[in-house]
PDB file of C-alpha atoms in Angstrom:
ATOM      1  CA  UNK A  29    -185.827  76.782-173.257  1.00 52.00           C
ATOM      2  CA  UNK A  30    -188.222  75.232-171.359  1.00 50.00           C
ATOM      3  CA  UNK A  31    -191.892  76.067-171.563  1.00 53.00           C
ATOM      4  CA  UNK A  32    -193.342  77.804-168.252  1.00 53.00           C
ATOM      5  CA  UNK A  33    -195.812  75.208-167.375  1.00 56.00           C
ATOM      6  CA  UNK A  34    -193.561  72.457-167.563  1.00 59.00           C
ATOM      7  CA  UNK A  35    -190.870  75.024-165.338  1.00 55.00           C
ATOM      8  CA  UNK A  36    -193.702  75.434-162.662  1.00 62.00           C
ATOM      9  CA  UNK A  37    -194.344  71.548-162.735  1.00 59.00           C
ATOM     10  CA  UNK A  38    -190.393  70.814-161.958  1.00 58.00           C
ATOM     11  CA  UNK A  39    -190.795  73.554-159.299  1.00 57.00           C
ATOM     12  CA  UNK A  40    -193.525  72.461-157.201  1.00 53.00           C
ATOM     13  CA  UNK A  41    -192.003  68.605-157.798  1.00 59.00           C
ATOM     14  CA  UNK A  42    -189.037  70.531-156.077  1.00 54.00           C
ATOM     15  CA  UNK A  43    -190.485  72.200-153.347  1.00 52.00           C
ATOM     16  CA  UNK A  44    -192.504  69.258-152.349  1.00 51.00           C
ATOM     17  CA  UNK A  45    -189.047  67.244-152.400  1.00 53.00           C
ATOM     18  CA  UNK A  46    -187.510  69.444-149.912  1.00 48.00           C
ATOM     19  CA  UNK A  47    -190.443  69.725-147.566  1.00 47.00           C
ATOM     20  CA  UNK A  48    -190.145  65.779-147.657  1.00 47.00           C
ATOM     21  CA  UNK A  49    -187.131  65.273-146.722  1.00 46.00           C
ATOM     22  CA  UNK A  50    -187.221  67.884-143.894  1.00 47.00           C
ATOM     23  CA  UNK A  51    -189.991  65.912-142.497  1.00 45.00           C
ATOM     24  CA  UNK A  52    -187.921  62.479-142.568  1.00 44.00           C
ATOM     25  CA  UNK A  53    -185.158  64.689-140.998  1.00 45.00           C
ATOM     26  CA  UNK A  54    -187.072  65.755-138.267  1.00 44.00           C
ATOM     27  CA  UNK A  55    -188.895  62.293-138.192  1.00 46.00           C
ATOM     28  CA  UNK A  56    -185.536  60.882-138.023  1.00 51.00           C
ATOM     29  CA  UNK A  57    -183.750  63.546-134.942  1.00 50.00           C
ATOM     30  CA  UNK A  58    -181.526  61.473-132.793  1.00 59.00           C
ATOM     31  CA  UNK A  59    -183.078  62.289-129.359  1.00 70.00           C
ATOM     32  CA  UNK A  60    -183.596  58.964-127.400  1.00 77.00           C
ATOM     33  CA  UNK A  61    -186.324  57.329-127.255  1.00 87.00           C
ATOM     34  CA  UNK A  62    -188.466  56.814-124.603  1.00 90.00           C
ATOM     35  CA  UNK A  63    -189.587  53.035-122.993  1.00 93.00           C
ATOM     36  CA  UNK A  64    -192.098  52.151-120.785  1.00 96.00           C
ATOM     37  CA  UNK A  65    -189.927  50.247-117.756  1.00 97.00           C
ATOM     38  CA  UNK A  66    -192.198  48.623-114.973  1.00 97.00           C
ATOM     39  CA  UNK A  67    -191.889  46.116-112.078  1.00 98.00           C
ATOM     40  CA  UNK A  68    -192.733  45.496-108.647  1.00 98.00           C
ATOM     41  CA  UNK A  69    -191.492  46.938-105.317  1.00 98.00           C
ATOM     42  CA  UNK A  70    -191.734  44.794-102.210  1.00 98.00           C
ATOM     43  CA  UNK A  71    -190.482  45.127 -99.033  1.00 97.00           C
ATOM     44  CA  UNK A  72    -189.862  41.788 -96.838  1.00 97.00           C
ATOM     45  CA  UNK A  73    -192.410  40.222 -99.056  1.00 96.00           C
ATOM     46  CA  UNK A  74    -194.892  43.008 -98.760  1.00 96.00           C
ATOM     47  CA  UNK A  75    -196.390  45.207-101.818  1.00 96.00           C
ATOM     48  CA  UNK A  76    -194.361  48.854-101.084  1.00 96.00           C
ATOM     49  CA  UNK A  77    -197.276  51.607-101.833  1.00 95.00           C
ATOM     50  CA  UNK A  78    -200.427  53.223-101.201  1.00 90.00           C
ATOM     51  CA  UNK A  79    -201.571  55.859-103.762  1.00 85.00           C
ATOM     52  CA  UNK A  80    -199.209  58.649-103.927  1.00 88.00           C
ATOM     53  CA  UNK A  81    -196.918  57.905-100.475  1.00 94.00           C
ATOM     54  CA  UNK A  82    -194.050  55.598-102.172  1.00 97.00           C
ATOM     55  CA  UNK A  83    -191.624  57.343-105.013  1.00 97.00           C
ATOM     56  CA  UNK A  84    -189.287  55.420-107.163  1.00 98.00           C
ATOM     57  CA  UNK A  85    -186.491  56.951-108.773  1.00 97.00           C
ATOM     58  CA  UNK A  86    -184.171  56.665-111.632  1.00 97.00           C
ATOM     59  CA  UNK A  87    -181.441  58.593-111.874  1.00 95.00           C
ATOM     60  CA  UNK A  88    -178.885  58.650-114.857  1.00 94.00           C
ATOM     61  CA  UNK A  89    -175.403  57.656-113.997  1.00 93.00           C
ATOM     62  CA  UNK A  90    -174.116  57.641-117.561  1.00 88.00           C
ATOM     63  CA  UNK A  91    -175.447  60.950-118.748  1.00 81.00           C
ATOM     64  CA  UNK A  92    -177.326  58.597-121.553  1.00 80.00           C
ATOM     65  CA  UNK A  93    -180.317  58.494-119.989  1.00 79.00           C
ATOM     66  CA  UNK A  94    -182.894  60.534-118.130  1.00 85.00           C
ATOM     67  CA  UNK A  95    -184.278  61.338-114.840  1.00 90.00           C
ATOM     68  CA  UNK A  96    -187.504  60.006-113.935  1.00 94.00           C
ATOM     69  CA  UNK A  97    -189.688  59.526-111.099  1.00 96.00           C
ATOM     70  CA  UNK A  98    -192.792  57.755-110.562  1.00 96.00           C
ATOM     71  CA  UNK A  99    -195.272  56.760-107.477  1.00 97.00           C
ATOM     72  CA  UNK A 100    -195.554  53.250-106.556  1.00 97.00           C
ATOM     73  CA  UNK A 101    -198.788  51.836-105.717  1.00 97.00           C
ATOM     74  CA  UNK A 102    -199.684  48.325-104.270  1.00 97.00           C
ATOM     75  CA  UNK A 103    -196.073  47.298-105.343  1.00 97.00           C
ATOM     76  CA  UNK A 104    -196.240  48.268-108.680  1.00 98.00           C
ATOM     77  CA  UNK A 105    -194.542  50.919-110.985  1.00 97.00           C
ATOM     78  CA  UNK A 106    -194.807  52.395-114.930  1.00 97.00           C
ATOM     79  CA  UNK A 107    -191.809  54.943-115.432  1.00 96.00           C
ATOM     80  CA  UNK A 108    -190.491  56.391-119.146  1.00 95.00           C
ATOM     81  CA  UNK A 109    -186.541  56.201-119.875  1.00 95.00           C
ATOM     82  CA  UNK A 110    -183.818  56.516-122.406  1.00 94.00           C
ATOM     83  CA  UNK A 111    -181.689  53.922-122.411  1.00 93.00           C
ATOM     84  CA  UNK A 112    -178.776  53.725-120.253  1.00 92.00           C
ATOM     85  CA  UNK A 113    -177.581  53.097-116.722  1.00 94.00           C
ATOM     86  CA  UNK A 114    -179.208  54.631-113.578  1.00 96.00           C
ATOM     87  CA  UNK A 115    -178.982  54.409-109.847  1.00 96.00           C
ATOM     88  CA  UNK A 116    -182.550  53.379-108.234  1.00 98.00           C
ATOM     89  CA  UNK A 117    -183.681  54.987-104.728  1.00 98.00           C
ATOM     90  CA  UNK A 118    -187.152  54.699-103.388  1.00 97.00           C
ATOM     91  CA  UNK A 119    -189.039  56.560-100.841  1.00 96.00           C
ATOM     92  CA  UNK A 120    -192.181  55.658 -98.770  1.00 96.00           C
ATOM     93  CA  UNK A 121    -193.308  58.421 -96.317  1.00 94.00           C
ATOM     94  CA  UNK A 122    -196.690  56.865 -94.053  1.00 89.00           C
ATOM     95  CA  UNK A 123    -198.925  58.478 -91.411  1.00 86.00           C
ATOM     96  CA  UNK A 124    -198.996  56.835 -87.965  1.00 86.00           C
ATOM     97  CA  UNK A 125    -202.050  58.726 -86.512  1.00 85.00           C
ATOM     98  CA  UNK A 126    -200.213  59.678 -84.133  1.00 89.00           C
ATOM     99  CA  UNK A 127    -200.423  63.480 -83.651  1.00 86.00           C
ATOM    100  CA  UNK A 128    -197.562  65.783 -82.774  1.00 84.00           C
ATOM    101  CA  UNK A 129    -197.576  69.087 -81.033  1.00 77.00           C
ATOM    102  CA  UNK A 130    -195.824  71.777 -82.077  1.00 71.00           C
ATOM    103  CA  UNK A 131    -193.607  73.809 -79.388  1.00 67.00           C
ATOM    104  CA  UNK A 132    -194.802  76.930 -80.109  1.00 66.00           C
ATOM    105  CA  UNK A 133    -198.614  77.290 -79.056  1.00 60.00           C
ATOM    106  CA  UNK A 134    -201.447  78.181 -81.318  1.00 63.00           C
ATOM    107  CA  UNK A 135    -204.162  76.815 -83.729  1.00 64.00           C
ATOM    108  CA  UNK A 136    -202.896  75.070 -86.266  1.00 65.00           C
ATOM    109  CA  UNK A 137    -199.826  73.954 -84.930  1.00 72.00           C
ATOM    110  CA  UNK A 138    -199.940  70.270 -85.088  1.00 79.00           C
ATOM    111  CA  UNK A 139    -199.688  67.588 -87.222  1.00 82.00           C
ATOM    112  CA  UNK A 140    -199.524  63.847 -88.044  1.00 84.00           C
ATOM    113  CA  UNK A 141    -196.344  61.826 -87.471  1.00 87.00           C
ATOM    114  CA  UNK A 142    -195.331  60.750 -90.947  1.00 89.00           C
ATOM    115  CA  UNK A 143    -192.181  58.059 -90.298  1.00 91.00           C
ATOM    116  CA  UNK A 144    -190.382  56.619 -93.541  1.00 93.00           C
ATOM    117  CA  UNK A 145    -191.126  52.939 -94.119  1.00 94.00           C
ATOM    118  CA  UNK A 146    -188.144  52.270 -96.862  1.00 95.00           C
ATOM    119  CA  UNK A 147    -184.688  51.985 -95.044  1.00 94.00           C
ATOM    120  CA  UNK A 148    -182.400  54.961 -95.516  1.00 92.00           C
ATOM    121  CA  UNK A 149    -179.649  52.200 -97.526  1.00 94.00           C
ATOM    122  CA  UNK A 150    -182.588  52.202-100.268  1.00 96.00           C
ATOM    123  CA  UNK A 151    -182.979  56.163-100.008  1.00 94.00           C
ATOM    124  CA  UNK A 152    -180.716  58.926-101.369  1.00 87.00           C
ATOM    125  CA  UNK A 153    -177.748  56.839-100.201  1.00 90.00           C
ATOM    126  CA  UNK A 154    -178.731  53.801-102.098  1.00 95.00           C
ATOM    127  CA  UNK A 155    -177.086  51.351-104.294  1.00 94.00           C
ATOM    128  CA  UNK A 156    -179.212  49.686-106.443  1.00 97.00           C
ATOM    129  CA  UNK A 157    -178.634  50.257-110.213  1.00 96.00           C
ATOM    130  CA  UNK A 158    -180.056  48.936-113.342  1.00 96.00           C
ATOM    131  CA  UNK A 159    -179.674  48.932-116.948  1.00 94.00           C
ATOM    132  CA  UNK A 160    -182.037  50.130-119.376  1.00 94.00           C
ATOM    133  CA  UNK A 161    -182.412  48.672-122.915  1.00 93.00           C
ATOM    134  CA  UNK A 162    -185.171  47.913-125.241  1.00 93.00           C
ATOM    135  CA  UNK A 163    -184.992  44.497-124.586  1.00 94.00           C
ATOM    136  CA  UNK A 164    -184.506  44.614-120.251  1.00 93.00           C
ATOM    137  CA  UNK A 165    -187.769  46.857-119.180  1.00 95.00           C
ATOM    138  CA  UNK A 166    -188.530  45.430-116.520  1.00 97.00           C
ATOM    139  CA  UNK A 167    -187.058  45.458-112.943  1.00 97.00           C
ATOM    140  CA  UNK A 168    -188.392  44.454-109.745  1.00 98.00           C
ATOM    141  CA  UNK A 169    -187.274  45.274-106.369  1.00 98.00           C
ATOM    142  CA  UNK A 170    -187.418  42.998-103.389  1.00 97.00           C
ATOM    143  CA  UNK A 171    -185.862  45.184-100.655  1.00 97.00           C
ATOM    144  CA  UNK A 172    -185.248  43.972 -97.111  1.00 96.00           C
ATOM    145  CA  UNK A 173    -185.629  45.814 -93.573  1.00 92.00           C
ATOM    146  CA  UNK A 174    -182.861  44.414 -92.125  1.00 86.00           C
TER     147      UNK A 174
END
């Protein structure tokens, strides 16, 4: 037989085994980790960006990675992904000034013009992919008007 005190001693030696190793397990989950991927954005040789009016985004294309979106300001971006492949559009929406009226009559019926600065080929529609990896986090974009 063995003596209570000694029993209780291989118990809690037990116990704290098991709540070890559940921590490593969790510590050790297989959900993807997360990298910082940045770059630059120009557009014919111009920084794409002003505060919150320009949107990059990454969209899986492998089903390894995430979605992610993130503004671009003064030409610059910071985004978190898995690793994987994704297909890159970009948006950049800017006011002209120029006020429009609204056909049907009444206070607070107009507003600013707001035209889209990024071509529609680098929009929804676009083509531009990259590859994520923990050694290829960054990617810059030089896009072209015409």
């Amino acid at each position: 037989l063995i003596p209570i005190t000694n029993l209780e001693n291989i118990m809690n030696k037990l116990v704290y085994s098991l709540v070890f190793v559940s921590f490593l397990a969790c510590a050790c989950s297989s959900d993807p980790a997360n990298y910082p991927v940045a770059g630059g954005v120009l557009l014919d040789g111009n920084s794409v960006g002003n505060k919150d009016d320009a949107v990059i985004r990454f969209e899986s294309t492998d089903r390894k990675g995430n979605t992610s979106e993130s503004f671009v300001v003064d030409g610059k971006y910071l985004a978190k992904l898995t690793e994987g492949n994704y297909k890159v559009s970009l948006t950049w929406s800017k006011k002209t000034g120029k006020i429009l009226k609204s056909k049907i009559a009444g206070p607070g019926q107009e507003s600013e013009e707001i035209i889209q600065m990024i071509p529609v080929k680098y929009g929804a529609q676009s083509d531009l992919k990259v590859d994520i990896s923990a050694k290829n986090l960054r990617h810059d974009f030089d896009l072209k008007s015409k």
